[in-house]
Coordinates of C-alpha atoms and ligand atoms in Angstrom, one line a residue:
X1 CA 26.9 -249.0 -121.4
X2 CA 26.8 -246.3 -124.0
X3 CA 27.5 -247.5 -127.5
X4 CA 29.3 -246.0 -130.5
X5 CA 29.6 -246.6 -134.2
X6 CA 33.0 -246.9 -135.7
X7 CA 33.1 -246.3 -139.4
X8 CA 36.1 -247.0 -141.7
X9 CA 35.7 -244.5 -144.5
X10 CA 36.2 -244.9 -148.2
X11 CA 34.4 -248.2 -148.8
X12 CA 32.4 -248.4 -152.0
X13 CA 28.7 -249.1 -151.6
X14 CA 27.0 -251.5 -154.1
X15 CA 23.8 -253.6 -154.1
X16 CA 20.3 -253.3 -152.7
X17 CA 18.7 -251.7 -149.7
X18 CA 15.1 -251.8 -148.6
X19 CA 13.5 -248.8 -146.9
X20 CA 11.5 -249.5 -143.6
X21 CA 8.2 -248.2 -142.4
X22 CA 8.2 -244.5 -141.6
X23 CA 8.8 -243.5 -138.0
X24 CA 6.8 -240.4 -138.5
X25 CA 3.8 -242.3 -139.7
X26 CA 4.1 -245.4 -137.4
X27 CA 3.9 -243.3 -134.3
X28 CA 0.7 -241.5 -135.4
X29 CA -1.0 -244.7 -136.5
X30 CA -0.2 -246.2 -133.1
X31 CA -1.9 -243.3 -131.4
X32 CA -5.0 -243.8 -133.7
X33 CA -5.3 -247.3 -132.1
X34 CA -6.2 -245.6 -128.8
X35 CA -9.4 -244.4 -130.3
X36 CA -11.1 -247.8 -130.0
X37 CA -11.5 -250.7 -127.6
X38 CA -10.9 -253.1 -130.5
X39 CA -7.5 -254.3 -131.6
X40 CA -5.7 -252.3 -134.4
X41 CA -3.0 -254.1 -136.3
X42 CA -0.2 -252.3 -138.0
X43 CA 2.2 -253.9 -140.4
X44 CA 5.6 -252.6 -141.7
X45 CA 6.3 -251.2 -138.2
X46 CA 10.0 -250.3 -138.0
X47 CA 12.1 -251.6 -135.1
X48 CA 12.9 -248.2 -133.5
X49 CA 13.4 -246.9 -130.0
X50 CA 10.6 -244.3 -130.5
X51 CA 8.2 -247.1 -131.3
X52 CA 9.3 -248.9 -128.1
X53 CA 8.9 -245.7 -126.1
X54 CA 5.4 -245.2 -127.3
X55 CA 4.5 -248.8 -126.5
X56 CA 5.8 -248.3 -123.0
X57 CA 3.6 -245.2 -122.6
X58 CA 0.5 -247.1 -124.0
X59 CA 1.2 -250.0 -121.6
X60 CA 1.6 -247.6 -118.7
X61 CA -1.8 -246.2 -119.7
X62 CA -3.4 -249.7 -119.7
X63 CA -3.3 -250.7 -123.3
X64 CA -1.7 -253.9 -124.6
X65 CA 1.0 -253.9 -127.4
X66 CA 1.8 -257.2 -129.0
X67 CA 4.7 -257.3 -131.4
X68 CA 5.5 -260.0 -133.9
X69 CA 8.3 -259.0 -136.2
X70 CA 7.2 -255.9 -138.0
X71 CA 3.5 -256.4 -137.0
X72 CA 2.2 -254.6 -134.0
X73 CA -1.3 -255.1 -132.5
X74 CA -2.5 -252.5 -130.0
X75 CA -5.6 -252.9 -128.0
X76 CA -6.8 -250.1 -125.7
X77 CA -9.8 -251.9 -124.1
X78 CA -9.2 -249.9 -121.0
X79 CA -7.1 -246.8 -120.9
X80 CA -6.0 -244.3 -118.2
X81 CA -5.9 -240.6 -119.1
X82 CA -2.5 -239.8 -117.7
X83 CA 0.7 -239.6 -119.7
X84 CA 3.6 -238.9 -117.3
X85 CA 6.7 -236.8 -117.8
X86 CA 9.1 -239.7 -117.6
X87 CA 7.7 -241.1 -120.8
X88 CA 6.5 -238.0 -122.6
X89 CA 9.8 -236.2 -122.2
X90 CA 11.6 -239.1 -124.0
X91 CA 9.7 -238.4 -127.2
X92 CA 7.7 -235.3 -128.1
X93 CA 5.3 -237.3 -130.4
X94 CA 3.8 -238.8 -127.1
X95 CA 1.8 -235.6 -126.9
X96 CA -0.3 -237.1 -129.7
X97 CA -2.2 -239.2 -127.1
X98 CA -4.0 -236.0 -126.3
X99 CA -6.3 -236.3 -129.3
X100 CA -7.5 -239.9 -128.7
X101 CA -7.9 -239.3 -124.9
X102 CA -10.1 -236.2 -125.5
X103 CA -12.1 -238.0 -128.2
X104 CA -12.8 -241.0 -126.1
X105 CA -13.0 -239.6 -122.5
X106 CA -13.2 -235.8 -122.8
X107 CA -10.3 -235.7 -120.4
X108 CA -6.5 -235.9 -120.5
X109 CA -3.5 -235.3 -118.2
X110 CA -0.4 -235.0 -120.4
X111 CA 3.0 -233.9 -119.3
X112 CA 4.6 -230.9 -121.1
X113 CA 7.4 -232.3 -123.2
X114 CA 9.6 -229.2 -123.1
X115 CA 12.0 -228.0 -125.8
X116 CA 14.5 -230.2 -127.5
X117 CA 17.9 -230.0 -129.3
X118 CA 16.5 -228.5 -132.5
X119 CA 14.4 -225.7 -131.0
X120 CA 11.7 -224.7 -128.6
X121 CA 8.9 -226.5 -130.3
X122 CA 5.9 -224.9 -128.5
X123 CA 2.4 -226.4 -128.5
X124 CA 0.4 -223.2 -128.9
X125 CA -1.2 -224.3 -132.2
X126 CA -2.3 -227.6 -130.8
X127 CA -3.7 -225.8 -127.7
X128 CA -5.5 -223.2 -129.8
X129 CA -7.1 -225.9 -132.0
X130 CA -8.3 -227.9 -129.0
X131 CA -9.8 -224.7 -127.5
X132 CA -11.7 -224.1 -130.7
X133 CA -13.2 -227.6 -130.2
X134 CA -14.2 -226.6 -126.7
X135 CA -11.4 -228.0 -124.6
X136 CA -10.3 -226.2 -121.4
X137 CA -6.7 -226.3 -120.5
X138 CA -5.0 -225.9 -117.1
X139 CA -1.2 -225.9 -117.0
X140 CA 0.1 -226.8 -113.6
X141 CA 3.1 -228.7 -112.2
X142 CA 4.5 -229.3 -115.7
X143 CA 1.3 -231.0 -116.8
X144 CA -1.6 -230.0 -119.0
X145 CA -4.9 -230.9 -117.6
X146 CA -7.4 -230.8 -120.4
X147 CA -11.2 -231.5 -120.3
X148 CA -14.6 -231.1 -121.9
X149 CA -16.7 -232.9 -124.4
X150 CA -15.5 -231.8 -127.9
X151 CA -17.7 -230.2 -130.5
X152 CA -16.8 -229.8 -134.2
X153 CA -15.5 -226.3 -135.2
X154 CA -13.7 -224.4 -137.9
X155 CA -9.9 -224.3 -137.0
X156 CA -7.4 -222.1 -138.7
X157 CA -3.8 -223.1 -137.9
X158 CA -1.3 -220.3 -137.6
X159 CA 1.3 -222.5 -139.2
X160 CA 0.8 -225.9 -140.9
X161 CA 2.1 -227.8 -137.9
X162 CA 2.3 -231.6 -138.5
X163 CA 1.7 -232.5 -134.9
X164 CA -1.2 -230.1 -134.4
X165 CA -2.9 -231.3 -137.6
X166 CA -2.6 -234.9 -136.5
X167 CA -3.7 -234.3 -132.9
X168 CA -6.7 -232.4 -134.0
X169 CA -7.7 -234.9 -136.6
X170 CA -7.5 -237.7 -134.0
X171 CA -9.6 -235.7 -131.6
X172 CA -12.2 -234.6 -134.2
X173 CA -13.0 -238.1 -135.4
X174 CA -15.4 -238.5 -132.4
X175 CA -16.3 -234.9 -131.7
X176 CA -19.9 -234.0 -132.2
X177 CA -20.5 -232.4 -135.6
X178 CA -18.1 -231.3 -138.3
X179 CA -14.6 -230.0 -137.9
X180 CA -12.7 -228.2 -140.6
X181 CA -8.9 -227.7 -140.3
X182 CA -7.6 -224.9 -142.5
X183 CA -3.9 -224.4 -143.3
X184 CA -3.5 -228.0 -142.3
X185 CA -0.1 -229.7 -142.8
X186 CA 0.0 -231.7 -146.1
X187 CA 2.7 -234.3 -145.2
X188 CA 2.1 -237.7 -146.7
X189 CA 2.1 -239.2 -143.2
X190 CA -1.1 -237.2 -142.5
X191 CA -2.8 -238.9 -145.5
X192 CA -1.6 -242.3 -144.1
X193 CA -3.2 -241.5 -140.7
X194 CA -6.4 -240.5 -142.4
X195 CA -6.5 -243.8 -144.3
X196 CA -6.3 -245.7 -141.0
X197 CA -8.9 -243.5 -139.3
X198 CA -11.3 -244.0 -142.2
X199 CA -10.7 -247.8 -142.1
X200 CA -11.6 -247.6 -138.4
X201 CA -15.0 -245.9 -139.4
X202 CA -14.0 -242.3 -139.2
X203 CA -15.1 -239.7 -141.8
X204 CA -12.0 -237.8 -142.8
X205 CA -11.8 -236.0 -146.1
X206 CA -9.0 -233.9 -147.7
X207 CA -6.0 -235.2 -145.7
X208 CA -2.9 -234.4 -147.6
X209 CA -4.3 -231.1 -148.7
X210 CA -4.4 -227.9 -146.6
X211 CA -8.1 -228.2 -145.8
X212 CA -9.2 -231.3 -143.9
X213 CA -12.9 -232.0 -143.1
X214 CA -13.9 -234.4 -140.4
X215 CA -17.4 -235.5 -139.6
X216 CA -17.6 -236.8 -136.1
X217 CA -18.9 -240.4 -135.5
X218 CA -19.9 -241.9 -132.2
X219 CA -17.5 -244.9 -132.2
X220 CA -14.6 -246.3 -134.1
X221 CA -13.6 -250.0 -134.6
X222 CA -10.5 -252.0 -135.1
X223 CA -8.7 -252.2 -138.5
X224 CA -5.4 -253.2 -140.1
X225 CA -3.0 -251.0 -142.0
X226 CA 0.6 -251.1 -143.3
X227 CA 2.8 -248.1 -142.4
X228 CA 4.0 -246.1 -145.4
X229 CA 7.7 -246.3 -146.2
X230 CA 10.1 -243.7 -144.7
X231 CA 10.9 -240.9 -147.2
X232 CA 13.7 -239.6 -144.9
X233 CA 15.4 -242.9 -144.6
X234 CA 15.2 -243.2 -148.4
X235 CA 16.7 -239.7 -148.9
X236 CA 19.5 -240.5 -146.4
X237 CA 20.5 -243.6 -148.3
X238 CA 20.2 -241.9 -151.6
X239 CA 22.9 -239.4 -150.4
X240 CA 25.0 -242.3 -149.1
X241 CA 24.8 -243.9 -152.6
X242 CA 25.7 -240.7 -154.4
X243 CA 28.7 -240.0 -152.3
X244 CA 30.0 -243.6 -151.9
X245 CA 28.4 -245.7 -154.6
X246 CA 30.7 -248.2 -156.4
X247 CA 30.8 -249.5 -160.0
X248 CA 27.6 -251.6 -159.7
X249 CA 25.5 -248.8 -158.1
X250 CA 22.9 -249.0 -155.4
X251 CA 19.2 -249.9 -155.8
X252 CA 16.9 -248.5 -153.1
X253 CA 13.6 -250.4 -152.8
X254 CA 10.3 -249.6 -151.1
X255 CA 11.0 -245.8 -151.5
X256 CA 8.0 -243.5 -151.5
X257 CA 9.3 -241.5 -154.5
X258 CA 6.1 -239.5 -154.9
X259 CA 6.8 -237.9 -151.5
X260 CA 10.4 -236.9 -152.2
X261 CA 10.2 -234.7 -155.3
X262 CA 11.4 -231.4 -153.8
X263 CA 14.4 -233.2 -152.4
X264 CA 15.1 -234.9 -155.7
X265 CA 15.0 -231.6 -157.5
X266 CA 17.7 -230.1 -155.3
X267 CA 19.9 -233.1 -155.6
X268 CA 19.5 -233.3 -159.3
X269 CA 20.3 -229.6 -159.6
X270 CA 23.9 -230.6 -158.6
X271 CA 24.3 -232.8 -161.6
X272 CA 23.9 -236.0 -159.6
X273 CA 22.3 -238.8 -161.5
X274 CA 19.8 -241.3 -160.3
X275 CA 16.7 -243.0 -161.8
X276 CA 13.2 -243.3 -160.5
X277 CA 12.9 -246.9 -161.9
X278 CA 9.3 -247.1 -160.8
X279 CA 7.2 -245.5 -158.1
X280 CA 9.0 -247.3 -155.3
X281 CA 12.5 -248.0 -156.7
X282 CA 15.5 -245.8 -157.1
X283 CA 18.7 -246.7 -158.9
X284 CA 21.9 -244.8 -158.2
X285 CA 24.6 -245.5 -160.7
X286 CA 28.3 -244.8 -160.0
X287 CA 28.8 -241.0 -160.1
X288 CA 31.7 -239.0 -161.6
X289 CA 31.1 -236.8 -158.4
X290 CA 31.6 -233.5 -160.2
X291 CA 28.6 -232.1 -158.3
X292 CA 27.9 -228.4 -158.3
X293 CA 26.7 -226.4 -155.3
X294 CA 23.1 -226.6 -154.2
X295 CA 20.6 -224.2 -152.6
X296 CA 18.6 -225.8 -149.8
X297 CA 15.5 -224.1 -148.3
X298 CA 13.6 -226.3 -146.0
X299 CA 9.8 -225.9 -146.0
X300 CA 6.5 -227.4 -145.2
X301 CA 5.5 -230.3 -147.4
X302 CA 5.6 -230.4 -150.4
X303 CA 8.7 -228.3 -149.9
X304 CA 12.1 -229.6 -149.0
X305 CA 11.9 -231.7 -145.8
X306 CA 13.7 -230.3 -142.8
X307 CA 14.5 -233.9 -141.8
X308 CA 16.8 -234.2 -144.9
X309 CA 18.6 -230.9 -144.3
X310 CA 21.5 -232.2 -142.3
X311 CA 22.1 -235.1 -144.7
X312 CA 22.0 -232.7 -147.6
X313 CA 24.6 -230.5 -145.9
X314 CA 27.1 -233.3 -146.0
X315 CA 26.3 -233.8 -149.7
X316 CA 27.0 -230.1 -150.2
X317 CA 30.5 -230.5 -148.7
X318 CA 31.3 -232.7 -151.7
X319 CA 29.9 -230.3 -154.3
X320 CA 31.9 -227.7 -156.2
X321 CA 31.3 -224.2 -155.0
X322 CA 29.5 -222.7 -152.1
X323 CA 26.1 -224.1 -151.2
X324 CA 23.5 -222.3 -149.1
X325 CA 21.5 -224.1 -146.5
X326 CA 18.6 -222.2 -145.0
X327 CA 16.6 -224.0 -142.3
X328 CA 13.2 -222.4 -142.2
X329 CA 11.2 -224.8 -139.9
X330 CA 13.4 -224.9 -136.8
X331 CA 15.3 -222.1 -135.2
X332 CA 18.2 -224.3 -134.1
X333 CA 18.8 -227.2 -136.5
X334 CA 22.3 -226.5 -137.7
X335 CA 24.1 -228.0 -134.7
X336 CA 25.6 -230.8 -136.8
X337 CA 27.7 -228.2 -138.7
X338 CA 30.1 -228.0 -135.8
X339 CA 30.5 -231.8 -135.8
X340 CA 31.1 -231.8 -139.5
X341 CA 33.7 -229.1 -139.1
X342 CA 35.6 -231.5 -136.8
X343 CA 35.8 -233.7 -139.8
X344 CA 37.3 -230.9 -141.9
X345 CA 34.1 -229.7 -143.5
X346 CA 34.2 -226.0 -144.3
X347 CA 30.9 -224.7 -143.1
X348 CA 30.1 -221.1 -142.0
X349 CA 27.1 -220.8 -139.8
X350 CA 26.0 -217.3 -140.6
X351 CA 23.1 -217.4 -138.2
X352 CA 21.3 -220.2 -136.4
X353 CA 19.2 -220.8 -139.6
X354 CA 21.7 -220.2 -142.4
X355 CA 24.9 -222.0 -143.3
X356 CA 27.3 -221.6 -146.2
X357 CA 28.9 -224.8 -147.1
X358 CA 32.2 -224.6 -149.0
X359 CA 32.5 -227.6 -151.3
X360 CA 35.1 -230.2 -152.2
X361 CA 36.1 -230.7 -148.6
X362 CA 38.6 -233.5 -147.9
X363 CA 36.8 -235.1 -145.0
X364 CA 38.9 -236.9 -142.4
X365 CA 37.6 -239.3 -139.7
X366 CA 37.2 -237.9 -136.2
X367 CA 35.3 -238.4 -132.9
X368 CA 31.9 -236.8 -133.5
X369 CA 28.6 -236.9 -131.8
X370 CA 24.9 -237.1 -132.9
X371 CA 23.4 -233.7 -132.1
X372 CA 19.9 -235.1 -132.9
X373 CA 18.5 -237.9 -135.0
X374 CA 19.1 -236.3 -138.5
X375 CA 22.4 -234.6 -137.4
X376 CA 23.4 -238.1 -136.4
X377 CA 22.8 -239.4 -139.9
X378 CA 24.8 -236.6 -141.3
X379 CA 27.9 -237.6 -139.4
X380 CA 27.4 -241.2 -140.3
X381 CA 27.3 -240.2 -144.0
X382 CA 30.4 -238.1 -143.5
X383 CA 32.1 -241.1 -141.9
X384 CA 31.4 -243.2 -145.0
X385 CA 33.4 -240.8 -147.3
X386 CA 36.0 -239.5 -144.8
X387 CA 39.6 -240.7 -144.8
X388 CA 40.3 -243.0 -141.8
X389 CA 38.1 -243.9 -138.8
X390 CA 35.1 -242.0 -137.6
X391 CA 33.7 -242.7 -134.1
X392 CA 30.1 -241.6 -133.7
X393 CA 29.0 -240.9 -130.1
X394 CA 25.5 -240.4 -128.7
X395 CA 24.0 -242.9 -131.2
X396 CA 20.9 -243.3 -129.1
X397 CA 19.5 -240.5 -131.3
X398 CA 20.1 -242.7 -134.4
X399 CA 18.4 -245.7 -132.8
X400 CA 15.2 -243.6 -132.4
X401 CA 14.8 -243.3 -136.1
X402 CA 16.9 -245.5 -138.4
X403 CA 16.1 -249.2 -138.4
X404 CA 19.1 -251.6 -138.5
X405 CA 21.3 -248.8 -139.6
X406 CA 24.7 -250.5 -139.5
X407 CA 23.2 -253.8 -140.8
X408 CA 21.8 -252.0 -143.9
X409 CA 25.0 -250.1 -144.6
X410 CA 27.2 -253.1 -144.0
X411 CA 25.1 -255.1 -146.5
X412 CA 26.0 -252.5 -149.1
X413 CA 29.7 -252.9 -148.3
X414 CA 30.3 -250.1 -145.7
X415 CA 32.6 -250.9 -142.8
X416 CA 30.5 -249.8 -139.8
X417 CA 30.5 -251.5 -136.4
X418 CA 28.7 -250.9 -133.1
X419 CA 31.0 -251.1 -130.1
X420 CA 30.6 -250.6 -126.4
X421 CA 32.1 -247.4 -125.1
X422 CA 35.1 -249.0 -123.4
X423 CA 36.1 -251.0 -126.5
X424 CA 36.2 -247.8 -128.5
X425 CA 38.1 -245.7 -126.0
Ligands
EPU1 N1 5.3 -225.1 -133.9 C1 4.9 -224.0 -133.2 N2 3.7 -224.2 -132.4 C2 3.1 -225.4 -132.4 C3 3.6 -226.5 -133.2 C4 4.7 -226.3 -133.9 O1 5.4 -222.9 -133.2 O2 2.1 -225.5 -131.7 C5 6.5 -224.9 -134.8 C6 7.6 -225.9 -134.2 O3 8.3 -225.3 -133.2 C7 8.5 -226.0 -135.4 C8 7.5 -226.0 -136.6 O4 6.3 -225.3 -136.1 O5 9.4 -225.0 -135.6 C9 7.1 -227.3 -137.2 O6 6.5 -228.1 -136.2 P1 5.5 -229.3 -136.5 O7 4.5 -229.3 -135.4 O8 5.1 -229.3 -137.9 O9 6.4 -230.6 -136.3 P2 6.2 -231.9 -135.3 O10 4.9 -232.4 -135.5 O11 6.6 -231.5 -133.9 C10 7.1 -233.6 -137.1 C11 8.1 -234.6 -137.2 C12 9.5 -234.0 -137.2 C13 9.6 -233.0 -138.4 C14 8.4 -232.0 -138.4 C15 8.4 -231.1 -139.6 C16 7.2 -236.4 -136.0 C17 7.2 -237.3 -134.8 N3 8.0 -235.5 -136.0 O12 7.3 -232.8 -135.9 O13 10.4 -235.0 -137.3 O14 10.8 -232.3 -138.4 O15 7.2 -232.7 -138.3 O16 8.3 -231.9 -140.8 O17 6.4 -236.6 -136.9 C18 12.5 -236.1 -137.1 O18 12.0 -237.1 -137.6 O19 13.8 -236.0 -137.1 C19 11.7 -234.9 -136.8 C20 12.1 -234.0 -136.0

């Protein structure tokens, strides 16, 4: 039965919250485990639907996934080369099995994931990169059939695509010779992936910069690594604390502060106050909430993360003046604006990538839905400060990427409850 979240707005948040392992790192580290027959153990794995979906895909392909709390051990002793539509379409990151399959077997049959709520999300950059490594693609019946033994090459990416960089890194670890990826994505999750690959015996240099060099090796072995903390989860709770923090304030622990600087700069430009207590702790004191309007321009890392755009839009509704939100990465990632408008936010969507947010909105609770994972978090944040009750629908999106969302917010003092559809009707 579908579930919903019911939030009673206006409760003050106080206390401590601990950030979980990053979804967008965990999924990639899991894919790296397919490169070896030996077990790979990952700690700090978040309990998320996307992690479960990827485990189901791996199990379908013949690998074993053993979960013990936040520890996950994957062993791909034997592995089929087919990733079917039913599983790939649930989560685009499943396409990352292409790299390991090509590295290990020189063959892969992966369903095309199609577009999603936030845009088309083509795979041309990934395809071009694999072709530079010598792969041959056939697209038929909604599948990509890819084959050939890979050889190191110089690859220039048209855009610094996160997924393409990671897929090519995975593939190049066991390609013959040296691969150079130019204009590579620099996201911290890519450095996390390189750390695991190197611990497995790969030779990857420069991950986290725009030039990555990979010297192919003949085999990789098992290893253990902790998943880095989730910068997007941390940023989401930082906004919650700024908008709803009480007298005692909110401490955010296990936050990867180094990876959040562009976001911090925008938030601080509003006059909001928070302290980077140390490299992994934030303290958000009670605010006077006289924030001024902000300018948000999403960009590739180290720019402002697109995955924090929706949450920052709700912050902007509480600032004084008109904030500009420009979404550069995706062509259709302002869908949450319509949901927020249902709650009395004054947001003009000038075009599918630009919104003007009129500040000091008096939000009121309403029935709203999660348009996607991050848009979902935006309506939850709105619900925390809105007057009255907010019922959040389509929360399967939130379950993909926020571990123990309502437990974490409740522990801070929020009134947020998960209910079955019928009870909420
Ligand atoms: N793009 C192309 N061609 C390609 C690949 C990408 O045109 O071949 C375009 C995309 O359409 C998009 C842009 O380039 O407009 C960025 O795509 P990228 O490949 O960098 O993103 P991704 O790997 O598909 C990851 C995260 C996203 C996050 C982006 C950008 C994972 C599993 N997903 O996606 O996370 O928005 O990087 O930082 O790591 C989320 O967590 O909510 C989420 C959507």
